[in-house]
Each structure stands twice: as structure tokens, then as C-alpha cells.
Amino acid sequence: MRVPLAVAAVLLCLYSAFVAYGPRPRDVRLQSGDQQNRHVIETFMRDPGRPAVVLVGSSMSERLGEEIGTGCAYNLALGGESALTGLAVLAKADATPKQVFIETNVPERGVNARLVDEGTRALPRWIPALATRNMPVNLLFSALARFKSPAPRGADATVLRQALDVQRDVYAHPIPPGELAANLAALKAQVRRLEGAGSRVVFFELPIHPSLEGTPRALQIRAAFVAAFPSHRLLTADQFAAAATISTIDGVHLTLDEAKSVGRRLQDWYGGACEAPTLPTATTSHSISRASSHG
């Protein structure tokens, strides 16, 4: 038994050295959405106190990618999940960013406890070779991905038409009231935790296809958040759509160009959270105030 363990330890050490010092693919490409979500959480957990701004939400916010502001902000949105799962990660990490932006588009999904548990485990932080992105098959997959053609930036008309038919049926039906109420109650608890620790919470609604904006589900979600959080800022889809013509790729997910435009607009509301502290000059002993947030 000792020999296999010793061999495994040696192999792990060798692979750890390769991960640390060997050639690496420029971009991370993983095999599934579940692995991608774990990677997003593991990356955040390596330094949960660093980002001044954190976004939580679904694949709709995940689509914004790095456009939310590199260095200062971290996109903790998770594909197939809701903001509640990202907020559970913040709670597990005991993280209190200066500002937390919460997507409102998908409130019908609760916390994915399994994903939170898997993504916040300590071993990938202690031993980087065990991180999801460093799995041998994922390193190989990432290396091969650079030979693939880039994804189209716009929407395919046929795909969009078919997807819209599906989304119109979904958005024609409100979320069951009990389900929505339970998730909003859980959300309130997370907001209280963050604000009690000094974080500023802002809600935002990403634009969807114009034909879905006035549907029963869309109207229900907006009204529910306004009623549940009357004193909080809610950035509406109209505010984001004002800077871009929204077509989406499937009714709810933005095209790459739309995501880039919305990401830039979202940064307008970061206020002074992403500004470096200004050191006092020789003639000024008091601190210079940060820029005020947008009204």
C-alpha cells in the first residue's frame, strides 16, 4: 500500500511542477458547464478579498465575461444557476466586496449547494494541480481549442427564431408565487449579511429580446424585486438597452457585441469602488474623497 501512495505522491509533485513552470494554454477551455462553474468559483476563492466589485447571476451575466472591468471586478455569474448560488459562495468565503451587483433575471432557481461545496474546497487552493482548470484533459482541451474557429459575434436568424418560440412560451407563464417568494426571502437574508458587513448592493436587470420584455414573467420579476427591495437601486433593462440595439442569440443571452456594450454601461455604476486610494500630497494632509457614484 505504501508503494502506490509513494508513487502517487511523486507523480503529483511532478505534475504540480509542470503546472507551475511548464507551458500553459493562453485561454482556459473546459469540457462542461459544470466544470466551468467550478473554475469560476475556484478562481474567486484563491483571493476572495481582492475584488472591489463582484457580480452574481446566471449565464446571462456570465455572458458579459471580462467586460465588467478587469482587475477591480470579478464576474461570479454561473451558467445554469441564479444569483443565489453566487451569493452562497460569497457567504462561504466570508467575502464582503465594496459593491455586489445582483442580476434579477432568473429568480426561480435556488442555491446549488453541491456546486458551492465543490467549488469552495480548500485542496485546489493548496495544491493548484488539483484545480479544475489544471486537470490534464482540460489542459489538453485548452491547448487544442486555439485551433478552432472563433464563435460568431452575432445571432443566427434561424436559431434565434426557433429559440424565441421556446422563450415566448416560457415567459408567457409567471413563476409559481410560492417558489418566487421563497427565493426572494433567501435573497433578503444574503443582502442583509452583505450590507451588515459594509457592502453596497445594487440590483440589475439585463435586457432580453424586445418581444419578451412585456410578457407576464418579465413583468412579474420586475414587480417582485421592486416590492421586495424598495430602497435599493435597480438598474433596468431599458438603461442598458439605451446604448445598444438588442437582438440576443436566443431571446435571453446577449450577442458578444451586445454584451460588450452592456458591460461598459454596467461599469458606469461602479462609482468609486474601482479607484485606487489617492495618497495625500505634501501640502494636503487630509484624504481626497473618491468619486461619487452615478445617480
Short mmCIF file of C-alpha atoms in Angstrom, two decimals:
data_model
loop_
_atom_site.label_atom_id
_atom_site.label_comp_id
_atom_site.label_asym_id
_atom_site.label_seq_id
_atom_site.Cartn_x
_atom_site.Cartn_y
_atom_site.Cartn_z
CA MET A 1 0.00 0.00 0.00
CA ARG A 2 2.88 2.34 0.80
CA VAL A 3 4.48 1.92 -2.63
CA PRO A 4 1.39 3.03 -4.61
CA LEU A 5 0.98 6.01 -2.28
CA ALA A 6 4.62 6.98 -2.71
CA VAL A 7 4.31 6.68 -6.50
CA ALA A 8 1.14 8.79 -6.45
CA ALA A 9 2.88 11.44 -4.31
CA VAL A 10 5.84 11.59 -6.69
CA LEU A 11 3.59 11.87 -9.73
CA LEU A 12 1.58 14.62 -8.04
CA CYS A 13 4.76 16.54 -7.27
CA LEU A 14 5.97 16.19 -10.85
CA TYR A 15 2.62 17.28 -12.25
CA SER A 16 2.49 20.21 -9.80
CA ALA A 17 5.90 21.33 -11.08
CA PHE A 18 4.65 21.08 -14.66
CA VAL A 19 1.54 23.13 -13.81
CA ALA A 20 3.66 25.77 -12.09
CA TYR A 21 6.53 26.05 -14.57
CA GLY A 22 5.54 24.25 -17.77
CA PRO A 23 3.94 25.71 -20.91
CA ARG A 24 0.29 26.66 -20.45
CA PRO A 25 -2.55 27.38 -22.91
CA ARG A 26 -3.39 31.06 -23.08
CA ASP A 27 -7.14 30.57 -22.64
CA VAL A 28 -8.94 28.12 -20.36
CA ARG A 29 -11.38 25.82 -22.15
CA LEU A 30 -13.26 23.24 -20.09
CA GLN A 31 -15.35 20.23 -21.04
CA SER A 32 -18.70 21.14 -19.47
CA GLY A 33 -20.72 23.92 -17.92
CA ASP A 34 -20.35 22.31 -14.53
CA GLN A 35 -16.55 22.39 -14.79
CA GLN A 36 -16.70 25.99 -15.99
CA ASN A 37 -18.73 26.95 -12.92
CA ARG A 38 -16.28 25.21 -10.59
CA HIS A 39 -13.42 27.01 -12.31
CA VAL A 40 -15.12 30.40 -11.82
CA ILE A 41 -15.65 29.68 -8.11
CA GLU A 42 -12.16 28.22 -7.57
CA THR A 43 -10.56 31.26 -9.21
CA PHE A 44 -12.52 33.57 -6.93
CA MET A 45 -11.66 31.51 -3.85
CA ARG A 46 -7.92 31.88 -4.44
CA ASP A 47 -8.27 35.50 -3.28
CA PRO A 48 -11.88 36.28 -2.27
CA GLY A 49 -10.91 39.54 -0.61
CA ARG A 50 -9.40 41.08 -3.74
CA PRO A 51 -12.27 42.19 -5.98
CA ALA A 52 -13.83 45.52 -5.02
CA VAL A 53 -16.87 44.68 -7.16
CA VAL A 54 -18.48 41.26 -7.62
CA LEU A 55 -21.29 40.33 -9.99
CA VAL A 56 -23.55 37.36 -9.23
CA GLY A 57 -26.14 35.94 -11.56
CA SER A 58 -26.95 33.38 -14.23
CA SER A 59 -25.49 32.52 -17.63
CA MET A 60 -26.97 35.81 -18.83
CA SER A 61 -24.44 37.71 -16.70
CA GLU A 62 -21.76 35.09 -17.36
CA ARG A 63 -22.05 36.21 -20.99
CA LEU A 64 -20.53 39.57 -20.00
CA GLY A 65 -17.21 37.78 -19.44
CA GLU A 66 -14.30 40.08 -18.67
CA GLU A 67 -16.14 43.14 -19.96
CA ILE A 68 -17.18 44.02 -16.42
CA GLY A 69 -13.76 45.50 -15.64
CA THR A 70 -10.56 43.53 -15.22
CA GLY A 71 -8.60 43.79 -12.02
CA CYS A 72 -11.22 45.54 -9.92
CA ALA A 73 -14.35 43.50 -10.62
CA TYR A 74 -14.99 39.76 -10.69
CA ASN A 75 -17.79 38.07 -12.60
CA LEU A 76 -19.08 35.31 -10.28
CA ALA A 77 -22.10 34.61 -12.50
CA LEU A 78 -22.63 30.88 -13.07
CA GLY A 79 -24.18 29.13 -16.04
CA GLY A 80 -27.45 27.36 -15.28
CA GLU A 81 -27.67 28.95 -11.83
CA SER A 82 -29.08 32.10 -10.27
CA ALA A 83 -27.62 34.91 -8.19
CA LEU A 84 -28.37 32.90 -5.04
CA THR A 85 -25.61 30.39 -5.78
CA GLY A 86 -23.03 33.14 -6.28
CA LEU A 87 -24.18 34.82 -3.07
CA ALA A 88 -23.80 31.50 -1.24
CA VAL A 89 -20.19 31.39 -2.46
CA LEU A 90 -19.60 34.89 -1.07
CA ALA A 91 -21.07 33.79 2.26
CA LYS A 92 -18.96 30.61 2.34
CA ALA A 93 -15.84 32.69 1.68
CA ASP A 94 -16.96 35.32 4.20
CA ALA A 95 -16.30 37.85 1.42
CA THR A 96 -17.64 41.41 1.61
CA PRO A 97 -16.72 43.36 -1.55
CA LYS A 98 -17.31 47.10 -1.62
CA GLN A 99 -20.15 46.56 -4.10
CA VAL A 100 -22.16 43.50 -5.10
CA PHE A 101 -24.25 43.64 -8.28
CA ILE A 102 -27.09 41.11 -8.26
CA GLU A 103 -28.76 40.02 -11.50
CA THR A 104 -32.54 39.74 -11.23
CA ASN A 105 -33.39 37.88 -14.44
CA VAL A 106 -33.52 34.31 -13.10
CA PRO A 107 -35.04 34.33 -9.59
CA GLU A 108 -36.78 30.97 -9.96
CA ARG A 109 -33.61 28.98 -9.23
CA GLY A 110 -32.39 28.33 -5.70
CA VAL A 111 -28.92 27.64 -4.33
CA ASN A 112 -26.93 24.80 -5.88
CA ALA A 113 -25.39 23.57 -2.63
CA ARG A 114 -23.39 20.81 -4.33
CA LEU A 115 -21.69 23.30 -6.65
CA VAL A 116 -20.92 25.67 -3.77
CA ASP A 117 -19.39 22.83 -1.77
CA GLU A 118 -17.29 21.53 -4.67
CA GLY A 119 -16.12 24.95 -5.82
CA THR A 120 -15.06 26.19 -2.37
CA ARG A 121 -13.00 23.18 -1.29
CA ALA A 122 -9.58 24.04 0.08
CA LEU A 123 -7.46 21.46 -1.79
CA PRO A 124 -7.47 23.29 -5.17
CA ARG A 125 -6.16 26.38 -3.37
CA TRP A 126 -3.43 24.47 -1.53
CA ILE A 127 -2.48 22.27 -4.47
CA PRO A 128 -3.08 24.11 -7.80
CA ALA A 129 -2.56 20.87 -9.74
CA LEU A 130 -5.92 19.70 -8.34
CA ALA A 131 -7.82 22.74 -9.65
CA THR A 132 -10.42 22.06 -12.32
CA ARG A 133 -8.60 24.09 -14.95
CA ASN A 134 -5.39 22.08 -14.37
CA MET A 135 -6.87 18.65 -14.93
CA PRO A 136 -4.67 17.04 -17.63
CA VAL A 137 -7.56 16.57 -20.04
CA ASN A 138 -8.56 20.23 -19.60
CA LEU A 139 -5.04 21.48 -20.28
CA LEU A 140 -5.04 19.41 -23.46
CA PHE A 141 -8.53 20.61 -24.37
CA SER A 142 -7.47 24.23 -23.81
CA ALA A 143 -4.38 23.78 -25.97
CA LEU A 144 -6.39 22.30 -28.84
CA ALA A 145 -9.14 24.94 -28.59
CA ARG A 146 -6.91 27.62 -30.08
CA PHE A 147 -7.11 25.84 -33.43
CA LYS A 148 -10.90 26.17 -33.53
CA SER A 149 -12.65 28.91 -35.48
CA PRO A 150 -13.84 31.79 -33.29
CA ALA A 151 -17.50 31.83 -32.32
CA PRO A 152 -19.72 34.11 -34.40
CA ARG A 153 -20.34 37.50 -32.77
CA GLY A 154 -23.93 37.91 -33.95
CA ALA A 155 -27.13 35.93 -33.92
CA ASP A 156 -28.15 33.31 -36.46
CA ALA A 157 -31.61 34.28 -37.72
CA THR A 158 -32.92 30.71 -37.88
CA VAL A 159 -31.60 29.78 -34.43
CA LEU A 160 -32.97 32.99 -32.96
CA ARG A 161 -36.42 32.43 -34.45
CA GLN A 162 -36.63 28.89 -33.07
CA ALA A 163 -35.27 29.88 -29.67
CA LEU A 164 -37.68 32.79 -29.42
CA ASP A 165 -40.62 30.45 -29.86
CA VAL A 166 -39.39 28.49 -26.83
CA GLN A 167 -38.74 31.61 -24.74
CA ARG A 168 -42.11 33.15 -25.58
CA ASP A 169 -43.78 30.07 -24.18
CA VAL A 170 -41.61 30.24 -21.02
CA TYR A 171 -42.17 33.96 -20.49
CA ALA A 172 -45.91 33.65 -21.05
CA HIS A 173 -46.19 31.90 -17.68
CA PRO A 174 -45.36 33.56 -14.35
CA ILE A 175 -43.07 31.87 -11.83
CA PRO A 176 -45.09 29.99 -9.16
CA PRO A 177 -45.63 32.61 -6.42
CA GLY A 178 -44.52 30.34 -3.57
CA GLU A 179 -41.28 29.46 -5.33
CA LEU A 180 -40.52 33.11 -6.07
CA ALA A 181 -41.34 34.20 -2.52
CA ALA A 182 -39.03 31.57 -1.01
CA ASN A 183 -36.11 32.58 -3.21
CA LEU A 184 -36.66 36.28 -2.50
CA ALA A 185 -36.65 35.52 1.23
CA ALA A 186 -33.30 33.73 0.84
CA LEU A 187 -32.03 36.66 -1.20
CA LYS A 188 -33.05 39.12 1.51
CA ALA A 189 -31.04 37.19 4.07
CA GLN A 190 -27.93 37.34 1.88
CA VAL A 191 -28.41 41.06 1.24
CA ARG A 192 -28.71 41.71 4.97
CA ARG A 193 -25.45 39.82 5.56
CA LEU A 194 -23.60 41.82 2.94
CA GLU A 195 -24.95 45.19 3.97
CA GLY A 196 -24.33 44.41 7.63
CA ALA A 197 -20.66 43.89 6.74
CA GLY A 198 -20.48 47.15 4.78
CA SER A 199 -21.11 46.07 1.18
CA ARG A 200 -23.27 48.15 -1.13
CA VAL A 201 -25.84 46.06 -3.01
CA VAL A 202 -27.16 47.02 -6.45
CA PHE A 203 -29.68 45.01 -8.48
CA PHE A 204 -29.54 44.93 -12.26
CA GLU A 205 -31.81 43.53 -14.95
CA LEU A 206 -30.17 42.52 -18.21
CA PRO A 207 -32.05 43.28 -21.43
CA ILE A 208 -33.72 40.41 -23.27
CA HIS A 209 -35.31 40.28 -26.71
CA PRO A 210 -37.78 43.18 -27.09
CA SER A 211 -40.65 40.77 -27.76
CA LEU A 212 -40.17 39.27 -24.27
CA GLU A 213 -39.90 42.49 -22.26
CA GLY A 214 -43.65 42.95 -21.68
CA THR A 215 -44.52 39.31 -21.01
CA PRO A 216 -46.16 38.07 -17.77
CA ARG A 217 -42.93 36.56 -16.40
CA ALA A 218 -40.80 39.63 -17.14
CA LEU A 219 -43.36 41.96 -15.55
CA GLN A 220 -43.74 39.65 -12.54
CA ILE A 221 -39.99 39.58 -11.88
CA ARG A 222 -39.62 43.37 -12.06
CA ALA A 223 -42.59 43.99 -9.79
CA ALA A 224 -41.39 41.38 -7.29
CA PHE A 225 -37.95 42.94 -6.91
CA VAL A 226 -39.32 46.47 -6.62
CA ALA A 227 -41.69 45.28 -3.88
CA ALA A 228 -39.08 43.21 -2.05
CA PHE A 229 -36.27 45.80 -2.19
CA PRO A 230 -37.95 49.22 -2.41
CA SER A 231 -34.94 51.12 -1.05
CA HIS A 232 -32.35 49.54 -3.34
CA ARG A 233 -31.17 50.71 -6.71
CA LEU A 234 -32.43 48.62 -9.61
CA LEU A 235 -30.68 49.16 -12.92
CA THR A 236 -33.30 48.34 -15.54
CA ALA A 237 -33.03 46.66 -18.91
CA ASP A 238 -34.05 49.94 -20.55
CA GLN A 239 -30.99 51.66 -19.11
CA PHE A 240 -28.67 49.04 -20.62
CA ALA A 241 -30.54 48.79 -23.92
CA ALA A 242 -30.32 52.55 -24.47
CA ALA A 243 -26.72 52.16 -25.62
CA ALA A 244 -27.29 49.20 -27.97
CA THR A 245 -29.88 47.58 -30.21
CA ILE A 246 -30.72 44.29 -28.52
CA SER A 247 -31.35 41.20 -30.66
CA THR A 248 -29.77 38.41 -28.49
CA ILE A 249 -28.69 35.00 -29.76
CA ASP A 250 -31.64 33.07 -28.33
CA GLY A 251 -34.03 35.58 -26.79
CA VAL A 252 -32.25 35.90 -23.44
CA HIS A 253 -28.47 35.74 -24.00
CA LEU A 254 -26.75 38.77 -25.47
CA THR A 255 -24.56 38.61 -28.56
CA LEU A 256 -20.87 39.28 -27.97
CA ASP A 257 -21.16 42.87 -29.21
CA GLU A 258 -24.25 43.48 -27.08
CA ALA A 259 -22.50 42.01 -24.04
CA LYS A 260 -19.55 44.29 -24.62
CA SER A 261 -21.81 47.35 -24.79
CA VAL A 262 -23.81 46.34 -21.69
CA GLY A 263 -20.59 45.55 -19.80
CA ARG A 264 -19.24 49.02 -20.48
CA ARG A 265 -22.54 50.56 -19.37
CA LEU A 266 -22.53 48.49 -16.20
CA GLN A 267 -19.15 49.88 -15.23
CA ASP A 268 -20.65 53.38 -15.21
CA TRP A 269 -22.37 52.41 -11.94
CA TYR A 270 -19.28 51.16 -10.15
CA GLY A 271 -18.77 54.68 -8.84
CA GLY A 272 -15.52 54.99 -6.91
CA ALA A 273 -15.27 51.32 -5.97
CA CYS A 274 -12.61 50.62 -8.59
CA GLU A 275 -10.48 53.68 -7.98
CA ALA A 276 -7.14 53.30 -6.22
CA PRO A 277 -6.81 55.28 -3.00
CA THR A 278 -5.34 58.73 -3.56
CA LEU A 279 -2.36 59.43 -1.33
CA PRO A 280 -2.23 62.83 0.37
CA THR A 281 0.21 65.32 -1.15
CA ALA A 282 2.86 67.21 0.78
CA THR A 283 0.57 70.20 1.05
CA THR A 284 -2.62 68.28 1.80
CA SER A 285 -2.89 66.24 4.97
CA HIS A 286 -6.43 65.01 4.55
CA SER A 287 -7.57 62.21 2.25
CA ILE A 288 -9.04 63.11 -1.11
CA SER A 289 -12.56 61.83 -1.43
CA ARG A 290 -13.41 59.20 -4.00
CA ALA A 291 -15.59 59.99 -6.97
CA SER A 292 -19.24 59.76 -6.10
CA SER A 293 -21.35 57.04 -7.67
CA HIS A 294 -23.69 57.81 -10.54
CA GLY A 295 -27.16 58.89 -9.62
#
